[in-house]
PDB file of C-alpha atoms in Angstrom:
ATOM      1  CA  UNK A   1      10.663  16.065 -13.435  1.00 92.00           C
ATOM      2  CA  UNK A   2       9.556  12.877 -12.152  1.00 96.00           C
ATOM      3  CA  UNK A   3       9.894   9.361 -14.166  1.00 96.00           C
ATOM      4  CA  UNK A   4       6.518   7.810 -14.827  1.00 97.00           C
ATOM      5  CA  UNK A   5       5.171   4.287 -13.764  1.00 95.00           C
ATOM      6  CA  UNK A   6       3.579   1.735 -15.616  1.00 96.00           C
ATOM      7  CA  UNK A   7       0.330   3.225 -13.641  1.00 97.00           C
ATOM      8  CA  UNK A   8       0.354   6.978 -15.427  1.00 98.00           C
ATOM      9  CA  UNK A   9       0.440   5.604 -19.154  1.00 98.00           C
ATOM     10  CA  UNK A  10      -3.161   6.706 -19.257  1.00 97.00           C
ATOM     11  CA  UNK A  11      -2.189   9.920 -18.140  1.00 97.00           C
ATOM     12  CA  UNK A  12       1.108   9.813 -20.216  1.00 97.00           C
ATOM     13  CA  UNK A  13      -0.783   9.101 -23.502  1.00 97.00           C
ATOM     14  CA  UNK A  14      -3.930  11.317 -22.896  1.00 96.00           C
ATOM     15  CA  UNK A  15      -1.664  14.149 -22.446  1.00 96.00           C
ATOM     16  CA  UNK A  16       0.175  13.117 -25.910  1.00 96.00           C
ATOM     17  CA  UNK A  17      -3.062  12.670 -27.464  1.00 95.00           C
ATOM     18  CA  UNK A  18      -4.251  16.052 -27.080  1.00 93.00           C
ATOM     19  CA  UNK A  19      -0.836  17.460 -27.915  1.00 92.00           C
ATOM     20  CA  UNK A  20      -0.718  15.252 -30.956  1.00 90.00           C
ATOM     21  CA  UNK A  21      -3.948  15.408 -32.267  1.00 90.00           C
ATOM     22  CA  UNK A  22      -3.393  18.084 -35.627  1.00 87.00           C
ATOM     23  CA  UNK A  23      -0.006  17.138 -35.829  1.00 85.00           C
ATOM     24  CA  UNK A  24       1.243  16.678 -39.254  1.00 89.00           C
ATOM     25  CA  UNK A  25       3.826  13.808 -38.782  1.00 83.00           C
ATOM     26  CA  UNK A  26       1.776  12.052 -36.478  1.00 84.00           C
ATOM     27  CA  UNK A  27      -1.087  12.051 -38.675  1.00 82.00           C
ATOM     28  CA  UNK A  28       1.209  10.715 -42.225  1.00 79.00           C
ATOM     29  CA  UNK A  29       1.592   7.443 -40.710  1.00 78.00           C
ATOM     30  CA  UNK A  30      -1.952   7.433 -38.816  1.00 84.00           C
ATOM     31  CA  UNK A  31      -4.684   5.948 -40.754  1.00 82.00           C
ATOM     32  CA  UNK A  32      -6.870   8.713 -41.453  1.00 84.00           C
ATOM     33  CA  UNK A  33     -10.682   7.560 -41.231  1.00 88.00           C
ATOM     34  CA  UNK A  34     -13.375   7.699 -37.907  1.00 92.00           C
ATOM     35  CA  UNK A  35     -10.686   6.023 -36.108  1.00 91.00           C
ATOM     36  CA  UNK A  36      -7.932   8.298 -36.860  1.00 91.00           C
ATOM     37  CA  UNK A  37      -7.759   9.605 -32.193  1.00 92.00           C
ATOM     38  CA  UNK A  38      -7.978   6.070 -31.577  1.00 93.00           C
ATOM     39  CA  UNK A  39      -5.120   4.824 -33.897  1.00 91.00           C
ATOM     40  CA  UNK A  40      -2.937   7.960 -32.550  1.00 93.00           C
ATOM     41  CA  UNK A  41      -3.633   7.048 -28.662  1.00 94.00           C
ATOM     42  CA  UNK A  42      -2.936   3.226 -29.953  1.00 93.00           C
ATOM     43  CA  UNK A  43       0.580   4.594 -31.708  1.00 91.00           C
ATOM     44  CA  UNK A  44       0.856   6.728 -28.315  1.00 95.00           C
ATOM     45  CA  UNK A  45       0.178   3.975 -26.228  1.00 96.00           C
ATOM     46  CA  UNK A  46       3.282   1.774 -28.102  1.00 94.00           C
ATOM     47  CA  UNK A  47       5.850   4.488 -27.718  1.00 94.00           C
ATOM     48  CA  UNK A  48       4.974   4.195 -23.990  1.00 97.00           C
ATOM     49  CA  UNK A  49       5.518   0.620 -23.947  1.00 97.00           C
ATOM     50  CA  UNK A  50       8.559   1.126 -26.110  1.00 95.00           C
ATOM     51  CA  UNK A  51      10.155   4.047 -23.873  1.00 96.00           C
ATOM     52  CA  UNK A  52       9.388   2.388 -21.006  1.00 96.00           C
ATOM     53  CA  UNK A  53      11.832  -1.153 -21.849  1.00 95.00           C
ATOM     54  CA  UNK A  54      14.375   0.616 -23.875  1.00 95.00           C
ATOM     55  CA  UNK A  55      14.662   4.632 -22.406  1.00 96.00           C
ATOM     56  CA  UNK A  56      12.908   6.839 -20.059  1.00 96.00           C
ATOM     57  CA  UNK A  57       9.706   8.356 -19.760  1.00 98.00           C
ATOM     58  CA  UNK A  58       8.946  12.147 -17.353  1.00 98.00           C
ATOM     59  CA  UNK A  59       6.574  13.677 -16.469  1.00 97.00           C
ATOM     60  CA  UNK A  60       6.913  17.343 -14.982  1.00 96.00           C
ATOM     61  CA  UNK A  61       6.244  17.642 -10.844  1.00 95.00           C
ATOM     62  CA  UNK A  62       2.818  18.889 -11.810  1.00 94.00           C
ATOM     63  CA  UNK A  63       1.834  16.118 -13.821  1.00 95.00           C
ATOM     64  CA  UNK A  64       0.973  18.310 -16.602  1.00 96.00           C
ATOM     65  CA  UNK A  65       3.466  17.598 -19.159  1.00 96.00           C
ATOM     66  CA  UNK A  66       5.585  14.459 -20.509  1.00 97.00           C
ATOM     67  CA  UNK A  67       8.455  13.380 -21.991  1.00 97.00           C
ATOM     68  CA  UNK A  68       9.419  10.210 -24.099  1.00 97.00           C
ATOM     69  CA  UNK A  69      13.148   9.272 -24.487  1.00 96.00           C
ATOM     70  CA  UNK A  70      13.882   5.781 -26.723  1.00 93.00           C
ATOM     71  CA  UNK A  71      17.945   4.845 -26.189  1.00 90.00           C
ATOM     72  CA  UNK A  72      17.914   3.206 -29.775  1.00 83.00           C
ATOM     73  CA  UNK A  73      21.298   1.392 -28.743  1.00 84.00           C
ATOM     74  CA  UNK A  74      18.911  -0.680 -26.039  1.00 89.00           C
ATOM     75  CA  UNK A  75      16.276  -1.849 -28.474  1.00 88.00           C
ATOM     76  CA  UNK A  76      16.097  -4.837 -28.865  1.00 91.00           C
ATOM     77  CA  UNK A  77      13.954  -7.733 -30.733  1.00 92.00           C
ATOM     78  CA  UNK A  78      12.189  -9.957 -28.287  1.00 92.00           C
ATOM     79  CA  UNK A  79       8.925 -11.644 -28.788  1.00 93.00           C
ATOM     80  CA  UNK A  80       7.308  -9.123 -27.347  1.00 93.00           C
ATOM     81  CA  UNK A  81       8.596  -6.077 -29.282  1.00 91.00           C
ATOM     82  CA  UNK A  82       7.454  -8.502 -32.256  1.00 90.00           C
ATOM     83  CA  UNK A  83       3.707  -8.355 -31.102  1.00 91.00           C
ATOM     84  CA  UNK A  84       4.473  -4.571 -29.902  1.00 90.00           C
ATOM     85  CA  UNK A  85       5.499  -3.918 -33.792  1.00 86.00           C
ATOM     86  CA  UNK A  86       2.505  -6.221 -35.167  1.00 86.00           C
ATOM     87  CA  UNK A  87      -0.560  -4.110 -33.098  1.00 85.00           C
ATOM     88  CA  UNK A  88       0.577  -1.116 -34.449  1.00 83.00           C
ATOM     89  CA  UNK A  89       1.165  -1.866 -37.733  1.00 83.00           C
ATOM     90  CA  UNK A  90      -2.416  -3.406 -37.505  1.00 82.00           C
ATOM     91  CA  UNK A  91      -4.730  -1.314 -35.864  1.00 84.00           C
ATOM     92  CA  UNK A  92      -2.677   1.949 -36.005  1.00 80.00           C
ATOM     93  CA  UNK A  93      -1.245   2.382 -39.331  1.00 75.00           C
ATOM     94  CA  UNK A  94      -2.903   0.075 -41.447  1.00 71.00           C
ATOM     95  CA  UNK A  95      -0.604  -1.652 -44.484  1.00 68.00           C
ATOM     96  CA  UNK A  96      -0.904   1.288 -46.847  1.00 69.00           C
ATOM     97  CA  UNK A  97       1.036   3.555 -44.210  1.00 71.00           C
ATOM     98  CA  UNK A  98       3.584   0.566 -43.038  1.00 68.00           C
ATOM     99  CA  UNK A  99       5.708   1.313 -46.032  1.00 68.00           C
ATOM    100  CA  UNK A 100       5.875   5.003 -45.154  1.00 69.00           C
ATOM    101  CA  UNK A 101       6.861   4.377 -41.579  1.00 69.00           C
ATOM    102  CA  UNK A 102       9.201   2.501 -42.608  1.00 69.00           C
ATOM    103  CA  UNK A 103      10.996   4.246 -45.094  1.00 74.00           C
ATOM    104  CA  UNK A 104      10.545   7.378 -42.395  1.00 69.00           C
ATOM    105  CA  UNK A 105      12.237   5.282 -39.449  1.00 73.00           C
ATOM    106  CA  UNK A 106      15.146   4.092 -41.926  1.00 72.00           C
ATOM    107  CA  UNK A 107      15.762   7.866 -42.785  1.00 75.00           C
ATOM    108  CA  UNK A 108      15.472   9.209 -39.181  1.00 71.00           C
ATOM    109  CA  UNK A 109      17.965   6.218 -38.362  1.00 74.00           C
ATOM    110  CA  UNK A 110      20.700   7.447 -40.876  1.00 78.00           C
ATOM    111  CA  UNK A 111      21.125  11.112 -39.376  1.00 74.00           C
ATOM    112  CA  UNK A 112      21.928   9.344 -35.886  1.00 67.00           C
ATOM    113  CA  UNK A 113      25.163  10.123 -34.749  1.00 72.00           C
ATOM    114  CA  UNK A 114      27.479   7.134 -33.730  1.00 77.00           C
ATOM    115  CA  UNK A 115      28.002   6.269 -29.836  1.00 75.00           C
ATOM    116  CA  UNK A 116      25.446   6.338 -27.187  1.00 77.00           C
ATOM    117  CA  UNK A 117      21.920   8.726 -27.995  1.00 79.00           C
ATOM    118  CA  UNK A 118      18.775   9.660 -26.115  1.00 84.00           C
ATOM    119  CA  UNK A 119      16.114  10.026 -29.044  1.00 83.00           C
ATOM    120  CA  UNK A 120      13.446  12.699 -27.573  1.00 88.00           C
ATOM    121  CA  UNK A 121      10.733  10.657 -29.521  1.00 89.00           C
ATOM    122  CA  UNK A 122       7.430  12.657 -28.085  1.00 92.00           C
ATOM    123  CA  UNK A 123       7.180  15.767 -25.228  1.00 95.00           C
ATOM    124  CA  UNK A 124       3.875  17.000 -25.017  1.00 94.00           C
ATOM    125  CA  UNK A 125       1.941  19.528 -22.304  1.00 94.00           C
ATOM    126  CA  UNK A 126      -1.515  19.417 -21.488  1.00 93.00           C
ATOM    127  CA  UNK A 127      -3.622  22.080 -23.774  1.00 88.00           C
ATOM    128  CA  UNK A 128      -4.951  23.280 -20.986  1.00 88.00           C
ATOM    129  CA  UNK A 129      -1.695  24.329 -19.207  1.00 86.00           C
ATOM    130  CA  UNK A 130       0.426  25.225 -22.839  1.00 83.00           C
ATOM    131  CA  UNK A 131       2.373  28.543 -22.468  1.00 82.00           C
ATOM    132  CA  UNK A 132       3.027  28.641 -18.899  1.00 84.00           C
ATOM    133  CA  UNK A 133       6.485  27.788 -19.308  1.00 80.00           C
ATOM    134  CA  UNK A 134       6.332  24.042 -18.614  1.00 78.00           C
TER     135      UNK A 134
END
């Protein structure tokens, strides 16, 4: 494993977006409508941004599969997070669904254990190279 750059969240999120495309969690919060692969490469596309200040992000040697790791003990509100938080709620989610992620984040939060965590948020594998034990 190898820890991304800022210069392979293209390849980062494509490989997400293909992983994540019928997923069922994903899509609850996504705005479902002719948009709906945009908004998940857009909620993709945060949780690189987010991984990438407050955790880790990996890709495997072959550049075929990823990993996203949030440290929710780093987070932390800046102005930037703020604007982060406002896009996605936006373009991504839409107000209907900002009440369900929400209540969703709240709930994941209260099944954290105390002390120090690595949240695996996202791992995906390109379709394309799925079941070949990467």
């Amino acid at each position: 494993m190898i820890r991304a750059q800022p210069t392979d969240k293209d390849l980062v999120v494509s490989i997400l977006v293909s992983s994540f495309d019928d997923n069922k969690s994903v899509n609850y919060i996504i705005k479902q409508d002719k948009k709906r692969v945009q908004r998940i490469r857009t909620l993709l596309e945060y949780s690189f941004d987010i991984c990438y200040l407050f955790g880790d992000i990996f890709l495997t040697d072959d550049k075929k599969g990823c990993a996203l790791i949030v440290i929710p003990e780093k987070k932390k509100t800046t102005f930037k997070t703020i604007l982060l938080d406002a896009n996605l709620a936006i373009t991504c989610m839409g107000l209907s669904n900002l009440k369900k992620a929400i209540k969703r984040e709240a709930s994941i939060k209260s099944i954290h254990p105390d002390g120090l965590i690595y949240y695996l948020w996202f791992i995906g594998v390109d379709p394309e190279a799925q079941n070949n034990g990467i």
